[in-house]
Tab-separated table of C-alpha atoms in Angstrom:
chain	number	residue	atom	x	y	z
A	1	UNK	CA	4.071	13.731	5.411
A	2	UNK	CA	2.873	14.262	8.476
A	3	UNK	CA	4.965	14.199	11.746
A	4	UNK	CA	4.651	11.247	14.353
A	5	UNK	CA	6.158	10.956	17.976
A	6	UNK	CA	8.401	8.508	18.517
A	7	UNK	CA	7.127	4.999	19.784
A	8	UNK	CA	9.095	3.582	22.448
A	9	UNK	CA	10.758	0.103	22.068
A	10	UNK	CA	8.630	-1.636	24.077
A	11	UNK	CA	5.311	-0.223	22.748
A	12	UNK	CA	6.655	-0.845	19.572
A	13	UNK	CA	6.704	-5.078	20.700
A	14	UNK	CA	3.573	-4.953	22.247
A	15	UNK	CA	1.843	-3.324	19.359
A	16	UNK	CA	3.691	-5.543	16.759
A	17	UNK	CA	2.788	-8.680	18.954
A	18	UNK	CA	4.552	-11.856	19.495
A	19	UNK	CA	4.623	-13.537	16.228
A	20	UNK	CA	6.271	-10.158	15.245
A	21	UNK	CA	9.193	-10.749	18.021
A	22	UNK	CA	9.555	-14.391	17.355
A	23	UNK	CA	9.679	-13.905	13.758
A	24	UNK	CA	12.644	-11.832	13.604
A	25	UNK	CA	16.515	-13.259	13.128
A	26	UNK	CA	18.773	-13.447	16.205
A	27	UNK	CA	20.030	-10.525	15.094
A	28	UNK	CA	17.259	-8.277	14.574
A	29	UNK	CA	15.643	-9.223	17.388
A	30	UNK	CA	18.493	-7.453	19.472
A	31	UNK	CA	18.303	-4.831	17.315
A	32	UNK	CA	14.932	-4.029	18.053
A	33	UNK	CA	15.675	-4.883	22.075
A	34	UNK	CA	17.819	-1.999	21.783
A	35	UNK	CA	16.247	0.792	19.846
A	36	UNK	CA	13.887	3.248	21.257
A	37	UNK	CA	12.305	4.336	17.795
A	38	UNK	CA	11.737	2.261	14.658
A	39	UNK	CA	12.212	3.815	11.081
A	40	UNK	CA	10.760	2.511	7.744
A	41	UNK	CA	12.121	3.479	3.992
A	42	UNK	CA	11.683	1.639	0.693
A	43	UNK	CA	15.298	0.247	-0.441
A	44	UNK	CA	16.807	-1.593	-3.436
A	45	UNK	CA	18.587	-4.793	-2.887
A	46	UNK	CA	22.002	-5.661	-4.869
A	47	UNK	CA	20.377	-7.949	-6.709
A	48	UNK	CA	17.561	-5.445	-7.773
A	49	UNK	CA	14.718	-6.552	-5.871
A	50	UNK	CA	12.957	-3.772	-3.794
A	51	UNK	CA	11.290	-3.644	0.001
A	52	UNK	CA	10.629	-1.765	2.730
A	53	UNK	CA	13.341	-1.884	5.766
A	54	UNK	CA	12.563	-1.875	9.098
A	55	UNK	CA	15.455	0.275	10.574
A	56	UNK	CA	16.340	1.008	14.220
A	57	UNK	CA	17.215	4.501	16.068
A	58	UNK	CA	20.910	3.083	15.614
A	59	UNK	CA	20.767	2.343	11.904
A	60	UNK	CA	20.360	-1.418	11.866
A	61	UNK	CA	18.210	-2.863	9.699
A	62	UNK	CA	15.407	-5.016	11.797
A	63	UNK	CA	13.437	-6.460	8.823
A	64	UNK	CA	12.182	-6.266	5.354
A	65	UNK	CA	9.060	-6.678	3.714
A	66	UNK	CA	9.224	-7.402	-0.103
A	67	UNK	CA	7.723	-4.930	-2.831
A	68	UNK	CA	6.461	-5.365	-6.393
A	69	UNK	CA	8.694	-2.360	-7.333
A	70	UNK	CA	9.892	0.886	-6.659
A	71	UNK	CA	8.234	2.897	-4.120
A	72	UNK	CA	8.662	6.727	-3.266
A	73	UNK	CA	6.959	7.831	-0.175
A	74	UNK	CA	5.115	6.349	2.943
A	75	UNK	CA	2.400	7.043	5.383
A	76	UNK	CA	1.575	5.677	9.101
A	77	UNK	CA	-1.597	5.468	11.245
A	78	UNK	CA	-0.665	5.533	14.715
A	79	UNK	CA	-4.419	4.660	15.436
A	80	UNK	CA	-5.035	1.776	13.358
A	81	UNK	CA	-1.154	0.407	12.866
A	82	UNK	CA	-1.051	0.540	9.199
A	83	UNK	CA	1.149	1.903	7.072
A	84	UNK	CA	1.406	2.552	3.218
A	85	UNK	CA	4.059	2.492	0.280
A	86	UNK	CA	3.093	4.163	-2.698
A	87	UNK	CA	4.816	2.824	-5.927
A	88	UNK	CA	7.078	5.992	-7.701
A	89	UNK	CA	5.140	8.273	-10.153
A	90	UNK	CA	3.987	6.780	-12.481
A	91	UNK	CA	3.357	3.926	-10.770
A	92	UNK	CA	-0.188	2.381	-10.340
A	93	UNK	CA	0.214	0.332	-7.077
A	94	UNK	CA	0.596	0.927	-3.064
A	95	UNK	CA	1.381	-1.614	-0.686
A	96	UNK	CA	-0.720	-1.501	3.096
A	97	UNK	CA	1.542	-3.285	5.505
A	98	UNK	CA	-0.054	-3.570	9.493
A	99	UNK	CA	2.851	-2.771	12.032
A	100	UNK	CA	0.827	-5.229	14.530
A	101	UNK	CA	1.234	-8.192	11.915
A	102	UNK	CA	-2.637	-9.076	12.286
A	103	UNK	CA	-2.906	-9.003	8.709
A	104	UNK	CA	-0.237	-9.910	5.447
A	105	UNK	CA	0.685	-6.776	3.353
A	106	UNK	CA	-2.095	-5.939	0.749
A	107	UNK	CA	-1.339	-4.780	-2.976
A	108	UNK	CA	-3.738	-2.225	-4.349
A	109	UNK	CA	-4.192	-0.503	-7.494
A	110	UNK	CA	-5.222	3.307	-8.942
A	111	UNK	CA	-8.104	2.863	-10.988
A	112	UNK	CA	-7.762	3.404	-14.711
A	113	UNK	CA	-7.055	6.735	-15.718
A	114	UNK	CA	-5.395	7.447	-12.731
A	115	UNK	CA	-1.729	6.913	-11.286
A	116	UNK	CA	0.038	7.519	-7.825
A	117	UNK	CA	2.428	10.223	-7.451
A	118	UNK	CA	3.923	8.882	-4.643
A	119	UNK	CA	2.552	10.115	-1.435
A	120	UNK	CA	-0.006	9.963	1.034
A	121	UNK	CA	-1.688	10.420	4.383
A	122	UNK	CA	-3.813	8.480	6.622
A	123	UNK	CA	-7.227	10.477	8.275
A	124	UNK	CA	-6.706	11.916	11.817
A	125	UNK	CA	-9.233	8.926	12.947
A	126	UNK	CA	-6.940	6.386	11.000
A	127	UNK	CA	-10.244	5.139	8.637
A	128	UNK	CA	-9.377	6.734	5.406
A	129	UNK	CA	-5.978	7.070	3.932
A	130	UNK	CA	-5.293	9.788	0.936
A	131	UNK	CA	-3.503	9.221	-2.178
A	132	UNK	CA	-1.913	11.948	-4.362
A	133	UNK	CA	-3.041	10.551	-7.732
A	134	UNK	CA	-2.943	11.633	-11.290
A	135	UNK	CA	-5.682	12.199	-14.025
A	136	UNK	CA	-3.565	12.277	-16.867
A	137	UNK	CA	-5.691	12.643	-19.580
A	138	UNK	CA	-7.069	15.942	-18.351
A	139	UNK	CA	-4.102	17.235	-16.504
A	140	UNK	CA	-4.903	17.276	-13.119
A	141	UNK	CA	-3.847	16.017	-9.777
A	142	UNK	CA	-6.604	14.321	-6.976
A	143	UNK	CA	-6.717	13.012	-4.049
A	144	UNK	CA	-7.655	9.593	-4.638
A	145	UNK	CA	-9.926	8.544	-0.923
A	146	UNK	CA	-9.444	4.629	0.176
A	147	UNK	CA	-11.873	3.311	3.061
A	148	UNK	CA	-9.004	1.397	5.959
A	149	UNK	CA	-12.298	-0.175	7.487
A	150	UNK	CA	-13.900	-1.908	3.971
A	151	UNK	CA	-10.518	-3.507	2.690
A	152	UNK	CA	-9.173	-0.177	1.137
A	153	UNK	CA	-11.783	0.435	-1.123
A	154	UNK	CA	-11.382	3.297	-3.263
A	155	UNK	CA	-14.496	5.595	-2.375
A	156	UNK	CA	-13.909	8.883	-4.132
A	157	UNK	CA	-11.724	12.168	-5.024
A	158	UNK	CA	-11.253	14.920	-4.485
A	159	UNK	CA	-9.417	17.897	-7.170
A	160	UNK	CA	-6.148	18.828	-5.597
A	161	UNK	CA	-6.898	22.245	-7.316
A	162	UNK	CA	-3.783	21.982	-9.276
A	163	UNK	CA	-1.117	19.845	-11.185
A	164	UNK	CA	1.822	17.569	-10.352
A	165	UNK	CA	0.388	16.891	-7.012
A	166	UNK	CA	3.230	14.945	-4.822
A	167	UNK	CA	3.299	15.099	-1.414
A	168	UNK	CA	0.137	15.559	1.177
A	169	UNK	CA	-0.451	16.125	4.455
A	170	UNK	CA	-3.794	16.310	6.923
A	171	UNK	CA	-4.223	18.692	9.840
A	172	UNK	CA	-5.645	17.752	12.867
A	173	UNK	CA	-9.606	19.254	11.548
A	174	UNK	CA	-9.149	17.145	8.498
A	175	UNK	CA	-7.959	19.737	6.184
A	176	UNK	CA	-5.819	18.449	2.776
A	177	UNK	CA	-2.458	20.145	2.545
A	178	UNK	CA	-1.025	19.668	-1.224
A	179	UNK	CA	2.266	20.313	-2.720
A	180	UNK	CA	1.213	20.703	-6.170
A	181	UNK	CA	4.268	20.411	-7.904
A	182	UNK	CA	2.936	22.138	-10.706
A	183	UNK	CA	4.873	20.122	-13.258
A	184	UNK	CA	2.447	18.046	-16.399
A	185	UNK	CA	3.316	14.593	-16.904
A	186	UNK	CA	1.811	11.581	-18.909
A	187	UNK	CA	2.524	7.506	-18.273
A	188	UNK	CA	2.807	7.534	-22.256
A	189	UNK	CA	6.186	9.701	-21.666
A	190	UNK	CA	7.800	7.288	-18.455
A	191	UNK	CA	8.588	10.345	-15.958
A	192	UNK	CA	9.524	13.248	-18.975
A	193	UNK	CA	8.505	16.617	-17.561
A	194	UNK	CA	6.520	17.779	-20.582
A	195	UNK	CA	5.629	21.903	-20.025
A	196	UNK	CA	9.146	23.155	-17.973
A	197	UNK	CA	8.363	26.119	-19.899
A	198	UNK	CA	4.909	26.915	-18.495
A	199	UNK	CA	5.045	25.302	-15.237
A	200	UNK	CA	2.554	26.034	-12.835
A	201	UNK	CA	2.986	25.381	-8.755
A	202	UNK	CA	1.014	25.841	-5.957
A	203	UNK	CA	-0.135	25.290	-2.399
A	204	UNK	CA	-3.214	24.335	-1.642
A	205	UNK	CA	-5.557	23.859	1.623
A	206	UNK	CA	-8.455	21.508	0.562
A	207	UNK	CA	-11.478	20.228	2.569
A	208	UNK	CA	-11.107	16.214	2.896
A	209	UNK	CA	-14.967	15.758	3.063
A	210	UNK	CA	-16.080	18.475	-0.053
A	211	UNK	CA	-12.951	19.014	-1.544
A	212	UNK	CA	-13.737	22.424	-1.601
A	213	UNK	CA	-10.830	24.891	-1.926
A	214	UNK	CA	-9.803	26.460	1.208
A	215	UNK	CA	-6.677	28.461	0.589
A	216	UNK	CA	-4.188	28.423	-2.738
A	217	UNK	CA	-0.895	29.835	-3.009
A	218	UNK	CA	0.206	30.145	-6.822
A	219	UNK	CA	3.782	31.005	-6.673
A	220	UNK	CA	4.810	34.230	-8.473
A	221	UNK	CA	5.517	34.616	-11.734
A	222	UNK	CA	9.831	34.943	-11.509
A	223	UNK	CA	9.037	31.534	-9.598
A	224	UNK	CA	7.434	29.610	-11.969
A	225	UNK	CA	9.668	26.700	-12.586
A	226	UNK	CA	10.030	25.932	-8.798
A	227	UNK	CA	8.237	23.156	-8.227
A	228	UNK	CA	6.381	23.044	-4.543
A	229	UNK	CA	7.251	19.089	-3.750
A	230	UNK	CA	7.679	17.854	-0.382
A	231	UNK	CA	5.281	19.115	3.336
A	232	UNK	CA	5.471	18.612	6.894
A	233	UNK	CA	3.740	20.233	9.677
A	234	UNK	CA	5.298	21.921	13.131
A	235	UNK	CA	3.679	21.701	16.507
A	236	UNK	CA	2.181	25.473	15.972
A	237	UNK	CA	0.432	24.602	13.163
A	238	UNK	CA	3.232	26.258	10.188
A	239	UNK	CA	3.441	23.671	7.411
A	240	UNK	CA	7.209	23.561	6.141
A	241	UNK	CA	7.513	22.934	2.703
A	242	UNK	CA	10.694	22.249	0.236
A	243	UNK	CA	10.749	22.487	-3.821
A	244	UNK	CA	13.409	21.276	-6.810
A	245	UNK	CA	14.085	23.988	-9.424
A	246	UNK	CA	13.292	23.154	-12.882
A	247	UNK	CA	14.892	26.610	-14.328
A	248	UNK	CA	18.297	27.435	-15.183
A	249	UNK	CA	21.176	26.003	-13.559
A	250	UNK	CA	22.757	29.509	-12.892
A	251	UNK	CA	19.697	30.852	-10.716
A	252	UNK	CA	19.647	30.766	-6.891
A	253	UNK	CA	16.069	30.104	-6.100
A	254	UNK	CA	14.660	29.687	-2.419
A	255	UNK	CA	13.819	26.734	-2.113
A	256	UNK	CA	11.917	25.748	1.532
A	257	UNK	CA	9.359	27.954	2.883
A	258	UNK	CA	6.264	27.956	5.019
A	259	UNK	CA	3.162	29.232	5.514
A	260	UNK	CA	0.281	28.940	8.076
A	261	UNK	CA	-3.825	28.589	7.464
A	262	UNK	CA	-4.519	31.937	6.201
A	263	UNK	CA	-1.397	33.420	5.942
A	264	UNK	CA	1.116	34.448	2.698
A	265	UNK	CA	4.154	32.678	1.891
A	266	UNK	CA	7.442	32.748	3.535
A	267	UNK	CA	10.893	31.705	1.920
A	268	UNK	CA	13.617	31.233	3.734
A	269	UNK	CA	16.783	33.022	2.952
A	270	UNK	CA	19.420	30.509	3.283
A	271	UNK	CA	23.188	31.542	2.929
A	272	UNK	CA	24.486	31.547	-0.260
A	273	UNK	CA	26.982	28.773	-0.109
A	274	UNK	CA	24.347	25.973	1.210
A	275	UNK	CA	21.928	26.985	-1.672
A	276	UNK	CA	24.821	26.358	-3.917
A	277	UNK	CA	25.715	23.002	-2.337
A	278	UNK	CA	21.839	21.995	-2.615
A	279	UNK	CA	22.094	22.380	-6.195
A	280	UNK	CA	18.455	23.842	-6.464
A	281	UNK	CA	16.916	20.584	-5.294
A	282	UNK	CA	15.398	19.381	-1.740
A	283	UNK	CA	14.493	16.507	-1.804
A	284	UNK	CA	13.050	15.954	1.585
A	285	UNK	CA	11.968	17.727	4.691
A	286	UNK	CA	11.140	17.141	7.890
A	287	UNK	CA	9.948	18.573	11.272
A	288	UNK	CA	11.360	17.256	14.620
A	289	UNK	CA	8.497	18.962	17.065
A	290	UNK	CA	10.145	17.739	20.188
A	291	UNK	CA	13.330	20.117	19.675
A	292	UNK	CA	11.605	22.571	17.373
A	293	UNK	CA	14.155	21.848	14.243
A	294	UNK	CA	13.554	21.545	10.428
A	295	UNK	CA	16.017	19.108	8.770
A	296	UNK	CA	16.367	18.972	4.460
A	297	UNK	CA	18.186	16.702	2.611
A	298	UNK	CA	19.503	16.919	-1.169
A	299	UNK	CA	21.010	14.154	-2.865
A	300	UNK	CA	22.306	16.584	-5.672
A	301	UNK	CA	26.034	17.561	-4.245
A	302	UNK	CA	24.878	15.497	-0.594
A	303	UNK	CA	23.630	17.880	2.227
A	304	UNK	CA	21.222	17.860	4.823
A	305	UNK	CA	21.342	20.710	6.981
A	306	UNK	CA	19.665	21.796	10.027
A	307	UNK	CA	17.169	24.785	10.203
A	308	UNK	CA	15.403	26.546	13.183
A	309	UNK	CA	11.897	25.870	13.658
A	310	UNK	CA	10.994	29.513	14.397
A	311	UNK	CA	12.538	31.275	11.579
A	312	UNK	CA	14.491	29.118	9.653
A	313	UNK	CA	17.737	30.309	10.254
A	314	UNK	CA	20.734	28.040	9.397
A	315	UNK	CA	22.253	25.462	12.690
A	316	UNK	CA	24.174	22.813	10.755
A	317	UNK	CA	25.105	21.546	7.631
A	318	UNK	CA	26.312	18.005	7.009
A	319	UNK	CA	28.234	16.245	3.682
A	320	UNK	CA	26.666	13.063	2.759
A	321	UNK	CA	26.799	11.860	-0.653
A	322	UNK	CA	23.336	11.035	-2.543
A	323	UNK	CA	21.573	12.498	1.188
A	324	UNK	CA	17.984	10.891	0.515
A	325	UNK	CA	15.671	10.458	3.397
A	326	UNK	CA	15.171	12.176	6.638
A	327	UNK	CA	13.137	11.837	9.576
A	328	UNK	CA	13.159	12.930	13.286
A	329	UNK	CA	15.376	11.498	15.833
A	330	UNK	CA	15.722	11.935	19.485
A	331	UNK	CA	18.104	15.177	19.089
A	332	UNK	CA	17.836	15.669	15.887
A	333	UNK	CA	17.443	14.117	12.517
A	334	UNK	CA	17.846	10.239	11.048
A	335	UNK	CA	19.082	10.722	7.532
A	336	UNK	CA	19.996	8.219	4.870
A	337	UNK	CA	21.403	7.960	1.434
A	338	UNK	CA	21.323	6.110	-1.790
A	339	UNK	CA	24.703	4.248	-1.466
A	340	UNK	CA	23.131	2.796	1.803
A	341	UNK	CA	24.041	5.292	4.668
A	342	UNK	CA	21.489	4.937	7.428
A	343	UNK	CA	22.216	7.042	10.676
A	344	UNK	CA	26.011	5.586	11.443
A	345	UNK	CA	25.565	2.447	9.656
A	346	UNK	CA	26.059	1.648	6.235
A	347	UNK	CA	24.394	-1.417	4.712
A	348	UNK	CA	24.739	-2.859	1.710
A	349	UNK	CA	21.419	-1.464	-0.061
A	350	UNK	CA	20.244	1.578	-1.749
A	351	UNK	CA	17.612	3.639	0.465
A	352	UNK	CA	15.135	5.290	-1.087
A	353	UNK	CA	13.986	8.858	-0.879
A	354	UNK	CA	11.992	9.224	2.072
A	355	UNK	CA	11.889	7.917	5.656
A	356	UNK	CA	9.050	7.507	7.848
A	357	UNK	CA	9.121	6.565	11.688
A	358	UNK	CA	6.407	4.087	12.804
């Protein structure tokens, strides 16, 4: 997903407008008059319904906006305001939401044959958004292409040049980056992983407008069953990405890496003792440009940690049970977790896997 700057409180309110302001509690509408930064996740209510929250720099939760169901992964246009929620794999809906409140959220669907794997990214000019998508019946991941100016219209696809396709990103030129996580699944099985034995991952730079393959990165053979899940870009142009191990529980995989337009692969050697409290599974990454930091977070035995930018070395680790989400922060990383952790508060709410800042 790709990497935004932080929005300052009061560009935040004059973006969102004043039915925004005035539509918020007492309480949230401190909340906001005191944050410099503004955070969305999906969550899950105690009473099972699902949203999106609206969280400040300082954990407290400004709004929500109901959902139909479970969502994975969002995306944000700084240009046009909007943002999207894509329902969990394999679910066949997305939710557009405008920041600036000019418009109500909008519900959308995947056209038959197809579902959403969760992710998405919007076009450098804001008018298209991308949707990792799955055709099922032949086994392969797109990029599903929705039109922002012609009510999200769903105008094409493009092959992601692989299978499993989660998360996306776009560069700057309008070049597709896609973790394909190289894992076969069907709606007619729920979410069973159905070819652990013959997985095949990959990394994959893909023209937006052709869909022409730019650059692939199959990952080697004694790598197989590591599945190539979650992106984000640095300032320099290195795209970061993290994977989940689908092999045996005794191996020590690498699991984040990066790699640069026409350059191999780099994994980063991480010691021993984080890898074995990640439990072979990241389950999301992000970039902080403004400090030059790459923060992962695995709900498995609850870690985020802290890496360097430049060559990944290990700054910090941090226990935090069921670790979900992470995003940039001023200094360093906002990071939540499924029993309801959100930067130093805890609310009473389970956050979802991924974090996006608006």
């Amino acid at each position: 997903m790709p990497v935004l700057p932080l929005i300052d409180r009061r560009a935040f309110v004059r973006a969102a407008g004043l039915a925004f302001v005035a539509g918020l509690t007492p309480r949230a509408a401190f909340a906001l008059d005191q944050t410099d930064a503004v955070y969305a996740s999906g969550l899950k209510l105690p009473d099972g319904r699902f949203a999106i929250g609206l969280v400040s720099e300082a954990g407290e939760l400004i709004e929500q906006i109901a959902l139909p169901g479970r969502i994975h992964g969002l995306c944000h246009s700084e240009v046009n305001g909007l943002s999207v929620a894509f329902a969990r794999r394999p679910g066949t809906f997305a939710v557009i939401f405008d920041t600036t409140r000019r418009a109500e959220p909008k519900i959308i669907s995947a056209p038959e044959g197809r579902h959403y794997f969760g992710h998405g990214a919007f076009s450098p000019n804001g008018q298209l958004f991308y949707a990792s998508e799955n055709d099922f019946d032949a086994n392969a991941g797109v990029v599903g292409i929705y039109d922002c100016l012609s009510g999200f219209e769903r105008v094409g696809e493009v092959p992601a040049h692989g299978i499993g396709t989660h998360d996306i990103t776009v560069t700057a030129d309008g070049i597709l980056v896609i973790a394909n996580g190289g894992i076969e699944t069907h709606p007619d099985f729920g979410r069973t992983k159905l070819n652990l034995d013959h997985m095949d991952p990959s990394l994959a730079l893909v023209d937006a407008k052709s869909g022409d393959l730019i650059q692939k990165h199959a990952l080697p053979t004694e790598l197989r069953q590591l599945s190539t899940r979650h992106l984000d870009t640095a300032e320099d142009g290195k795209i970061w990405f993290a994977c989940q191990y689908e092999g045996p529980r005794t191996d020590r995989p690498p699991l984040v890496g990066h790699f640069s337009k026409g350059e191999a692969l780099s994994f980063v050697s991480l010691p021993e003792a984080t890898t074995d409290r990640l439990g072979n599974y990241v389950g999301a990454i992000a970039v902080n440009r403004a400090q030059g930091l790459v923060g992962i977070a695995s709900p498995k035995n609850g870690l985020w940690a802290v890496l360097d930018g430049r060559d990944g070395r290990l700054i910090s680790e941090t226990v935090l049970a069921d670790a979900a989400g992470i995003a940039p922060s001023r200094e360093s990383f906002a990071v939540s977790s499924y029993r309801g952790d959100f930067l130093d508060r805890v609310h009473r709410v389970a956050w979802d896997q991924h974090i996006v800042r608006l």
